[in-house]
GROMACS .gro file of C-alpha atoms in nm:
model
  227
    1MET     CA    1   8.365  12.495  10.686
    2VAL     CA    2   8.367  12.383  10.320
    3ARG     CA    3   8.145  12.677  10.232
    4SER     CA    4   8.391  12.911  10.406
    5ARG     CA    5   8.680  12.775  10.200
    6LEU     CA    6   8.483  12.821   9.878
    7LEU     CA    7   8.404  13.181   9.974
    8ASP     CA    8   8.774  13.242  10.044
    9ILE     CA    9   8.853  13.128   9.689
   10ILE     CA   10   8.583  13.343   9.531
   11LEU     CA   11   8.634  13.641   9.765
   12PRO     CA   12   8.989  13.615   9.907
   13PRO     CA   13   9.032  13.716  10.272
   14ARG     CA   14   9.132  14.076  10.331
   15CYS     CA   15   9.305  14.181  10.654
   16GLY     CA   16   9.077  14.364  10.894
   17GLY     CA   17   9.367  14.582  11.003
   18CYS     CA   18   9.541  14.691  10.680
   19ARG     CA   19   9.308  14.545  10.412
   20ILE     CA   20   9.590  14.353  10.240
   21VAL     CA   21   9.465  14.040  10.060
   22GLY     CA   22   9.564  13.700  10.197
   23SER     CA   23   9.424  13.656  10.549
   24TRP     CA   24   9.160  13.805  10.778
   25LEU     CA   25   9.431  13.933  11.012
   26CYS     CA   26   9.778  13.937  10.858
   27ASP     CA   27  10.103  13.855  11.038
   28ARG     CA   28  10.220  14.218  11.026
   29CYS     CA   29   9.901  14.345  11.191
   30LEU     CA   30   9.909  14.063  11.447
   31SER     CA   31  10.262  14.165  11.543
   32ARG     CA   32  10.147  14.526  11.593
   33ILE     CA   33   9.859  14.440  11.828
   34ARG     CA   34   9.950  14.555  12.179
   35ARG     CA   35   9.866  14.287  12.433
   36LEU     CA   36   9.778  14.416  12.779
   37GLU     CA   37  10.082  14.384  13.002
   38GLU     CA   38  10.131  14.296  13.367
   39PRO     CA   39  10.079  14.420  13.625
   40LEU     CA   40   9.704  14.402  13.576
   41CYS     CA   41   9.427  14.464  13.826
   42ARG     CA   42   9.346  14.117  13.961
   43ARG     CA   43   8.972  14.174  13.925
   44CYS     CA   44   8.908  14.382  13.611
   45GLY     CA   45   9.231  14.337  13.415
   46ALA     CA   46   9.315  14.706  13.378
   47GLU     CA   47   9.683  14.791  13.351
   48VAL     CA   48   9.801  14.927  13.688
   49GLU     CA   49  10.128  15.067  13.817
   50SER     CA   50  10.189  14.797  14.076
   51ALA     CA   51  10.066  14.443  14.135
   52ARG     CA   52   9.986  14.546  14.492
   53VAL     CA   53   9.760  14.831  14.386
   54GLY     CA   54   9.412  14.772  14.244
   55CYS     CA   55   9.219  15.020  14.034
   56GLY     CA   56   8.921  15.064  14.267
   57CYS     CA   57   8.691  14.850  14.054
   58ARG     CA   58   8.557  14.634  14.337
   59GLN     CA   59   8.301  14.896  14.437
   60ARG     CA   60   8.141  14.902  14.091
   61LEU     CA   61   8.202  14.544  13.971
   62ARG     CA   62   8.016  14.345  14.234
   63SER     CA   63   7.869  14.063  14.022
   64LEU     CA   64   8.155  14.014  13.779
   65THR     CA   65   8.413  13.785  13.936
   66ARG     CA   66   8.690  13.865  13.693
   67LEU     CA   67   8.743  14.048  13.364
   68ARG     CA   68   9.015  14.006  13.106
   69SER     CA   69   9.078  14.150  12.760
   70ALA     CA   70   9.322  14.025  12.499
   71ALA     CA   71   9.455  14.357  12.373
   72ALA     CA   72   9.443  14.734  12.395
   73TYR     CA   73   9.177  14.895  12.176
   74GLU     CA   74   9.415  15.067  11.936
   75GLY     CA   75   9.597  15.010  11.607
   76PRO     CA   76   9.508  14.707  11.393
   77VAL     CA   77   9.271  14.548  11.646
   78GLU     CA   78   9.065  14.867  11.670
   79LEU     CA   79   9.032  14.883  11.291
   80ALA     CA   80   8.948  14.512  11.271
   81LEU     CA   81   8.680  14.540  11.541
   82GLN     CA   82   8.520  14.838  11.368
   83ARG     CA   83   8.504  14.649  11.038
   84PHE     CA   84   8.374  14.341  11.215
   85LYS     CA   85   8.106  14.523  11.412
   86TYR     CA   86   7.991  14.804  11.183
   87HIS     CA   87   8.080  14.690  10.831
   88GLY     CA   88   7.978  14.326  10.842
   89TRP     CA   89   8.321  14.160  10.816
   90ARG     CA   90   8.185  13.855  11.000
   91ARG     CA   91   8.476  13.628  10.913
   92LEU     CA   92   8.693  13.838  11.147
   93ALA     CA   93   8.522  13.653  11.432
   94GLU     CA   94   8.771  13.368  11.392
   95PRO     CA   95   9.103  13.556  11.437
   96LEU     CA   96   8.954  13.789  11.699
   97ALA     CA   97   8.823  13.495  11.902
   98LEU     CA   98   9.165  13.334  11.877
   99LEU     CA   99   9.314  13.638  12.052
  100MET     CA  100   9.066  13.587  12.337
  101ALA     CA  101   9.131  13.214  12.351
  102GLU     CA  102   9.505  13.275  12.383
  103ARG     CA  103   9.446  13.516  12.670
  104LEU     CA  104   9.219  13.274  12.852
  105VAL     CA  105   9.477  12.996  12.823
  106VAL     CA  106   9.753  13.224  12.957
  107GLU     CA  107   9.530  13.327  13.250
  108GLY     CA  108   9.422  12.969  13.313
  109LEU     CA  109   9.056  13.073  13.312
  110ALA     CA  110   8.789  12.810  13.251
  111ALA     CA  111   8.412  12.791  13.285
  112SER     CA  112   8.125  12.548  13.250
  113TRP     CA  113   7.926  12.756  13.002
  114ALA     CA  114   7.974  13.047  12.761
  115VAL     CA  115   7.725  13.333  12.712
  116ALA     CA  116   7.743  13.630  12.474
  117VAL     CA  117   7.640  13.984  12.566
  118PRO     CA  118   7.308  14.024  12.382
  119LEU     CA  119   7.183  14.302  12.157
  120HIS     CA  120   6.834  14.442  12.190
  121SER     CA  121   6.602  14.300  11.923
  122SER     CA  122   6.578  14.639  11.748
  123ARG     CA  123   6.957  14.671  11.725
  124LEU     CA  124   6.987  14.310  11.609
  125ARG     CA  125   6.740  14.373  11.326
  126GLN     CA  126   6.932  14.685  11.226
  127ARG     CA  127   7.277  14.524  11.230
  128GLY     CA  128   7.173  14.179  11.113
  129PHE     CA  129   7.399  13.990  11.356
  130ASN     CA  130   7.533  14.002  11.710
  131GLN     CA  131   7.911  14.034  11.697
  132SER     CA  132   7.950  13.898  12.052
  133GLU     CA  133   7.749  13.589  11.958
  134LEU     CA  134   7.981  13.521  11.663
  135LEU     CA  135   8.281  13.553  11.895
  136ALA     CA  136   8.115  13.319  12.147
  137ASP     CA  137   8.051  13.059  11.876
  138GLU     CA  138   8.418  13.064  11.779
  139LEU     CA  139   8.535  13.042  12.141
  140CYS     CA  140   8.304  12.748  12.206
  141ARG     CA  141   8.448  12.572  11.903
  142ARG     CA  142   8.810  12.636  12.001
  143LEU     CA  143   8.783  12.572  12.375
  144ALA     CA  144   8.515  12.300  12.368
  145LEU     CA  145   8.274  12.517  12.564
  146THR     CA  146   7.895  12.480  12.557
  147LYS     CA  147   7.610  12.725  12.606
  148PRO     CA  148   7.348  12.693  12.882
  149PRO     CA  149   6.985  12.602  12.805
  150GLY     CA  150   6.832  12.945  12.763
  151ASN     CA  151   6.916  13.299  12.659
  152LEU     CA  152   7.045  13.615  12.818
  153VAL     CA  153   6.828  13.892  12.674
  154ARG     CA  154   6.842  14.271  12.670
  155THR     CA  155   6.500  14.373  12.798
  156ARG     CA  156   6.515  14.737  12.691
  157ALA     CA  157   6.697  14.935  12.426
  158THR     CA  158   6.972  15.148  12.577
  159PRO     CA  159   7.156  15.442  12.421
  160PRO     CA  160   7.514  15.370  12.308
  161GLN     CA  161   7.769  15.384  12.590
  162VAL     CA  162   8.034  15.559  12.379
  163GLY     CA  163   8.133  15.905  12.499
  164HIS     CA  164   7.985  15.880  12.851
  165ASP     CA  165   8.151  15.855  13.189
  166ARG     CA  166   8.157  15.552  13.417
  167ARG     CA  167   7.863  15.654  13.636
  168TRP     CA  168   7.637  15.723  13.336
  169ARG     CA  169   7.731  15.389  13.178
  170LEU     CA  170   7.645  15.194  13.492
  171ALA     CA  171   7.306  15.367  13.523
  172ASN     CA  172   7.234  15.324  13.152
  173VAL     CA  173   7.251  14.944  13.158
  174HIS     CA  174   7.126  14.884  13.513
  175ASP     CA  175   6.860  14.609  13.507
  176ALA     CA  176   6.869  14.603  13.125
  177PHE     CA  177   6.932  14.227  13.105
  178GLU     CA  178   6.744  13.916  13.208
  179TRP     CA  179   6.808  13.542  13.195
  180GLN     CA  180   6.531  13.349  13.021
  181GLY     CA  181   6.580  12.976  13.041
  182GLY     CA  182   6.660  12.686  13.266
  183PRO     CA  183   6.826  12.715  13.607
  184LEU     CA  184   7.195  12.797  13.597
  185GLU     CA  185   7.266  12.560  13.887
  186GLY     CA  186   7.561  12.750  14.029
  187ARG     CA  187   7.765  12.681  13.716
  188SER     CA  188   8.054  12.911  13.623
  189ILE     CA  189   7.998  13.125  13.314
  190LEU     CA  190   8.228  13.292  13.063
  191LEU     CA  191   8.063  13.616  12.946
  192ILE     CA  192   8.181  13.735  12.605
  193ASP     CA  193   8.189  14.083  12.451
  194ASP     CA  194   8.388  14.257  12.180
  195VAL     CA  195   8.515  14.573  12.355
  196THR     CA  196   8.538  14.673  12.722
  197THR     CA  197   8.565  15.028  12.849
  198THR     CA  198   8.445  15.045  13.211
  199GLY     CA  199   8.296  14.696  13.230
  200ALA     CA  200   7.947  14.839  13.297
  201THR     CA  201   7.770  14.625  13.036
  202LEU     CA  202   7.944  14.307  13.145
  203GLU     CA  203   7.863  14.387  13.509
  204ALA     CA  204   7.492  14.434  13.429
  205CYS     CA  205   7.489  14.102  13.240
  206ALA     CA  206   7.670  13.929  13.525
  207ALA     CA  207   7.414  14.064  13.772
  208ALA     CA  208   7.132  13.908  13.568
  209LEU     CA  209   7.314  13.573  13.552
  210ARG     CA  210   7.391  13.570  13.923
  211SER     CA  211   7.027  13.655  14.000
  212ALA     CA  212   6.930  13.350  13.793
  213GLY     CA  213   7.149  13.125  14.006
  214SER     CA  214   7.482  13.112  13.824
  215GLY     CA  215   7.815  13.063  13.990
  216PRO     CA  216   8.115  13.289  13.920
  217VAL     CA  217   8.085  13.501  13.605
  218MET     CA  218   8.408  13.586  13.424
  219GLY     CA  219   8.407  13.845  13.148
  220VAL     CA  220   8.634  13.838  12.844
  221SER     CA  221   8.662  14.077  12.552
  222VAL     CA  222   8.882  14.112  12.248
  223ALA     CA  223   9.000  14.460  12.343
  224ARG     CA  224   8.995  14.713  12.621
  225VAL     CA  225   8.980  15.090  12.587
  226THR     CA  226   9.277  15.224  12.782
  227VAL     CA  227   9.323  15.575  12.920
   0.00000   0.00000   0.00000
């Protein structure tokens, strides 16, 4: 924490949305972030026309108990996530995780353990960090969560999901994850990612965790791609 403050003095924070100096996510950009609004699908958190009407996600999200995102993937949060993920603005993990924490508190969601969606080792070497892991670390710090004894791993490299339809995404990540570690003992797990589109990656991760003996798996992301 002291090191972070020293870095902020030497290299002042710059907003991930508009790049103005002063904070990692300025008040103006925070005010422009569109939070997802009710009614939401009870299971996957997509915006729907009526609280009585789901979005049909139950057929494809069988392992994921619930999914929520803090904001729509547009405007300042989209720019901030791109700088965080692709340009190495790692300090954005703190304000982005705060958005997720606020959503979880509003929803009243809690879990025994927190797990980040993993990168394949080749992608991790290329990028140098796992953005979901940084978000998970911040959420654990803010919500007093702990991580289970072991690791969720991506067992094979998969092509990027961007630009493909729902069916292709589900097939692409099917059986691509595995739990390596101690028994999960039926404990509830919060599964953390940066961006959600169809929920295919989170569903594949949840399937691996449930196969390893976990209890309910709830997914949370900073933002959701909306149609």
